[in-house]
Coordinates of C-alpha atoms and ligand atoms in Angstrom, one line a residue:
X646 CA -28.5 4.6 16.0
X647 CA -25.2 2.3 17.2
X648 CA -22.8 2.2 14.2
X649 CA -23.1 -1.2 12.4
X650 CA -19.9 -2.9 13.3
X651 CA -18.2 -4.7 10.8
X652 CA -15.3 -7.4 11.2
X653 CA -12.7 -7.0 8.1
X654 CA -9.7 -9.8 8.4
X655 CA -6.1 -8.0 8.2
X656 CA -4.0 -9.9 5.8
X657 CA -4.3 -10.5 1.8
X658 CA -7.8 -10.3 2.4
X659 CA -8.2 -6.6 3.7
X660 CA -7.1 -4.7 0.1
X661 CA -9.5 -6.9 -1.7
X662 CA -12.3 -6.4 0.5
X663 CA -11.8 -2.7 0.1
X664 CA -11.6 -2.9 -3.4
X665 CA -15.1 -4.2 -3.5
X666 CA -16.4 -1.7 -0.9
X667 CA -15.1 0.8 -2.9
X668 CA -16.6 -1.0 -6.3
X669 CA -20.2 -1.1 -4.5
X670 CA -19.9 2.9 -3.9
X671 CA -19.6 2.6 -0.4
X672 CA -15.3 2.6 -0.1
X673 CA -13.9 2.4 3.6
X674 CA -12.8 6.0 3.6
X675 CA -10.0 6.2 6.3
X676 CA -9.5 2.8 6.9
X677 CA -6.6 1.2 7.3
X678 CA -5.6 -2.5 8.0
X679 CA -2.1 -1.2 9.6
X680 CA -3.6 1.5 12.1
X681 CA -2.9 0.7 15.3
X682 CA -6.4 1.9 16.0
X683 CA -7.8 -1.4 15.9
X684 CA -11.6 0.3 16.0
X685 CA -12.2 2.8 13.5
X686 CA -15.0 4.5 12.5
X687 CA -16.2 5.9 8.7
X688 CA -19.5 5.7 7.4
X689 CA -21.3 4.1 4.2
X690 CA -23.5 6.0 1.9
X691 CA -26.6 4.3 2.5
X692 CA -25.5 2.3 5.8
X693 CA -24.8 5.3 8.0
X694 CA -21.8 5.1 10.5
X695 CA -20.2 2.1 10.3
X696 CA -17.4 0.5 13.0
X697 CA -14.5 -1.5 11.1
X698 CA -12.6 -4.0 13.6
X699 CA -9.6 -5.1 11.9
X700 CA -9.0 -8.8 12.8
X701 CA -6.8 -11.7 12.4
X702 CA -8.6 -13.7 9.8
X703 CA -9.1 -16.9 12.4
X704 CA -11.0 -14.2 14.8
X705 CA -13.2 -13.0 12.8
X706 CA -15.8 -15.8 12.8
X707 CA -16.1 -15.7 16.7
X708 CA -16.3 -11.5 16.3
X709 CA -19.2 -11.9 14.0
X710 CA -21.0 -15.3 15.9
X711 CA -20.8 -13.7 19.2
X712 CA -22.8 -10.6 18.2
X713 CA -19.8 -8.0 18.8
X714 CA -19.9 -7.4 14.8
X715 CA -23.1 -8.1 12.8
X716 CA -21.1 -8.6 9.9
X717 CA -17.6 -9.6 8.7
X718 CA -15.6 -10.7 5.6
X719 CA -14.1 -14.4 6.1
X720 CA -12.3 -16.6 3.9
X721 CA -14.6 -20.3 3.1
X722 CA -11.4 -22.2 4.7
X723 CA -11.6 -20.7 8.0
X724 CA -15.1 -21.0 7.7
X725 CA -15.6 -24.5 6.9
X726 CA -12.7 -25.2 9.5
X727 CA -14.5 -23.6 12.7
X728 CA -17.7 -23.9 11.5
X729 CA -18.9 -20.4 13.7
X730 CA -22.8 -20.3 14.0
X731 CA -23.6 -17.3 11.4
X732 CA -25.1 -16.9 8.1
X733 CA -23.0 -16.9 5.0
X734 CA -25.5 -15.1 2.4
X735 CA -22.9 -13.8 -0.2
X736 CA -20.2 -15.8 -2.0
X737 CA -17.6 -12.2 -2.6
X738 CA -15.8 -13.9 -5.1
X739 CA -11.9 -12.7 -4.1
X740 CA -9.7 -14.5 -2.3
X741 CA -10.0 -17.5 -4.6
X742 CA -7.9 -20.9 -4.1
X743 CA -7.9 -24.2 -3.7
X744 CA -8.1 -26.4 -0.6
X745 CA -5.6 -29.0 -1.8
X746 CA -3.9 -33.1 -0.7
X747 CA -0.6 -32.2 -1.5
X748 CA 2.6 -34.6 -1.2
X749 CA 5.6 -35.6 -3.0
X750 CA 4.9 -37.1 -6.5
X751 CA 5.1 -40.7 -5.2
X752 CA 3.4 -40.6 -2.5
X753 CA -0.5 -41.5 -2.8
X754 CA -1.8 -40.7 0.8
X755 CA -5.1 -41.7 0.0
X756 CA -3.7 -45.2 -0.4
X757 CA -2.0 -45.6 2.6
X758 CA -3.5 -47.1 5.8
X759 CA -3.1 -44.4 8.0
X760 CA -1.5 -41.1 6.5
X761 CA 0.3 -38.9 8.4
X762 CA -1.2 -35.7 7.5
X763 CA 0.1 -32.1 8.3
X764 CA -2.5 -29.1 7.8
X765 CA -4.0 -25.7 9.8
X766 CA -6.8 -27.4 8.7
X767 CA -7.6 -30.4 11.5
X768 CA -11.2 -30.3 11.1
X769 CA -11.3 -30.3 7.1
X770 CA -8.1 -32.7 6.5
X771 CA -9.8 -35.3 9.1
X772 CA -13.4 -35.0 7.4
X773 CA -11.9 -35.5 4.0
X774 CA -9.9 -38.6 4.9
X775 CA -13.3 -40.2 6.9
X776 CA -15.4 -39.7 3.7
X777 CA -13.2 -41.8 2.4
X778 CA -13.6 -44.1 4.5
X779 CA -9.8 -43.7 5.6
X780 CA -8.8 -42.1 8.9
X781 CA -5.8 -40.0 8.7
X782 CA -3.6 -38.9 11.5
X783 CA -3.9 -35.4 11.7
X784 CA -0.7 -33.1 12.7
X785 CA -1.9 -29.7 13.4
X786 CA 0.7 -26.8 12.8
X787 CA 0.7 -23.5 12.3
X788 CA 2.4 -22.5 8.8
X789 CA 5.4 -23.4 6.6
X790 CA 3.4 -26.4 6.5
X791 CA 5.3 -27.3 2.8
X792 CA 8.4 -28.1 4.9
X793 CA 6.5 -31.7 6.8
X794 CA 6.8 -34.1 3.9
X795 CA 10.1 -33.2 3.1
X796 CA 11.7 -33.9 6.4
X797 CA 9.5 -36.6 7.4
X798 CA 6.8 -35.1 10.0
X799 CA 4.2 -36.6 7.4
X800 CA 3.2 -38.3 4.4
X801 CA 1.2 -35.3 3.4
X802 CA -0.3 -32.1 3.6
X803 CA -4.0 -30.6 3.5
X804 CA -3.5 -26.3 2.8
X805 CA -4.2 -23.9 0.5
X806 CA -2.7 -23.5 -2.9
X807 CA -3.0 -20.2 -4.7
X808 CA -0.3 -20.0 -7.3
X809 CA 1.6 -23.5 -6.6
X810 CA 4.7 -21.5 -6.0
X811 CA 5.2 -22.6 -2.7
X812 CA 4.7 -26.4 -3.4
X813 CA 6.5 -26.4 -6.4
X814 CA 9.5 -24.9 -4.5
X815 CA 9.2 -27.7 -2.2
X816 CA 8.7 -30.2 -4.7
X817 CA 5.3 -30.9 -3.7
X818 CA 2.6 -31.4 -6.1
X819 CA -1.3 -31.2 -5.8
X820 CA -2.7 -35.0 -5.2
X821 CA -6.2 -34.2 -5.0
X822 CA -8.3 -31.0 -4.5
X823 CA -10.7 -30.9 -0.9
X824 CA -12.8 -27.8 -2.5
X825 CA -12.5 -24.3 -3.8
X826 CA -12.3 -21.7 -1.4
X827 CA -13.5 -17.8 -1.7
X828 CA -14.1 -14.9 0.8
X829 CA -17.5 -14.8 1.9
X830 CA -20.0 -12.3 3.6
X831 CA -21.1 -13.5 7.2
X832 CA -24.0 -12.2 9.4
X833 CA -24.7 -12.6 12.9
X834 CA -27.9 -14.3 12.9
X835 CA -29.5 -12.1 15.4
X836 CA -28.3 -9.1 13.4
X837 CA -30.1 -10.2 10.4
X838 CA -33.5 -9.1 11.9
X839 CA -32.5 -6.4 14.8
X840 CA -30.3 -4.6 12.0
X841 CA -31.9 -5.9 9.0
X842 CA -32.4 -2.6 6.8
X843 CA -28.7 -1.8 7.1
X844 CA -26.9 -5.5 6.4
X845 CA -29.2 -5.9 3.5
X846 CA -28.5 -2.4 2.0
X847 CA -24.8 -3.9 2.7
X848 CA -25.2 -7.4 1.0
X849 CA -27.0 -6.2 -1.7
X850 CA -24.6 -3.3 -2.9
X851 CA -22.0 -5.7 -2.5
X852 CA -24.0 -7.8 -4.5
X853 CA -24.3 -5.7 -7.2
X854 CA -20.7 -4.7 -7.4
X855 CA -19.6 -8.5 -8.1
X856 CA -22.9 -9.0 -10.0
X857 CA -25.2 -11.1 -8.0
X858 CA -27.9 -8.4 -7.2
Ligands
LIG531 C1 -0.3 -20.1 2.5 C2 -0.5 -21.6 2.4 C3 0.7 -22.0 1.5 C4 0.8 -20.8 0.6 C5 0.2 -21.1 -0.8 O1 0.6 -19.8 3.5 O2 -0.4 -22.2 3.7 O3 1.9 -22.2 2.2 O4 0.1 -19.7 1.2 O5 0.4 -20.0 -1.7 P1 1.0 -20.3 -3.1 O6 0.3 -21.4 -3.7 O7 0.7 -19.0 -3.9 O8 2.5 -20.5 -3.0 P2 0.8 -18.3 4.1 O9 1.4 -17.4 3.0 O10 -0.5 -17.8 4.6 O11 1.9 -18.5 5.2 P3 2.1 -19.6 6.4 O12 2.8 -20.7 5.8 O13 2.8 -18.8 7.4 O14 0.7 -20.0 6.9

């Protein structure tokens, strides 16, 4: 049998996704997010031989819809931001923060006519601005995206807030929360019948581990 390949993002997501490997019995022996080998192989009591791919966390998604893994471990921002056509059966529960409109205390974004609005978030900043029935423009960058409202590249700034630390630094402070975000199991939809036995033996020990058997 191929080994079931499995797309794990690198970052602060990687220890906690082992940690709950490792809670559901079936820890990523050998694996390591900062081994150059980018393909490494261990195997899963219960699964078999298994193929982690350690990936940025914005490549995952495409990994997992594409069929090259049949399952991977992505954060609900990136999700909801490209949208990739895969199931999402299991909230993991780690990785939790908020999706946040954050500015300087005076500003109200949501009242002005056309906010200027900084994020990595293009798709989910624009959809929460038209569902209120007031069209932002969008800036897309790609980090330190605190630093826009102070020197006048926006009005405002759709990102993720885990501790505050980093807006209250800047003097930013949370205007109104977009949604919660958590890491979440995804499944290649073709996957989910041609390797059926295997991802289910996977989502439900993981299940189990965070309670949700
Ligand atoms: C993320 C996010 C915020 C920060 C929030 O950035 O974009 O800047 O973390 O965390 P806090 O509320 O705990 O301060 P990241 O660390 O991924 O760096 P980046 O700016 O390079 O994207």
């Amino acid at each position: 049998m191929t080994p079931l390949r499995i797309g794990l993002p690198k970052g602060r997501l990687f220890d906690h996704a082992a940690a709950l490997f490792e809670r559901a019995g079936i820890p990523l022996e050998g694996v390591s997010p900062k081994a150059r080998k980018l393909v490494q192989t261990t195997t899963l009591e219960g699964i078999g031989d298994v193929e982690v791919l350690t990936l940025r966390a914005s490549d995952v998604g495409a990994y997992v819809e594409h069929g090259v893994c049949a399952v991977g471990v992505l954060g609900s921002d990136v999700l909801k931001e490209q949208r990739p056509n895969v199931l999402a059966p299991l909230d993991l529960g780690f990785g939790r923060c908020r999706m946040c409109l954050a500015a300087e205390p005076g500003v109200d974004a949501l009242a002005l006519e056309t906010p200027r609005v900084a994020t990595k978030y293009p798709r989910i900043a624009a959809d929460f601005f038209l569902q209120r029935g007031s069209p932002a423009e969008i800036i897309p960058l790609s980090g330190a995206i605190e630093v826009a409202p102070l020197v006048g590249l926006a009005d405002a700034i759709v990102d993720i807030v885990e501790t505050g630390e980093t807006l209250r630094q800047n003097g930013l402070v949370v205007h109104a929360e977009v949604f919660e975000i958590s890491a979440r199991l995804i499944v290649n939809r073709a996957a989910m019948h041609l390797s059926m036995q295997r991802v289910r033996t996977l989502q439900s020990k993981l299940g189990a581990a965070i309670g949700r058997a």
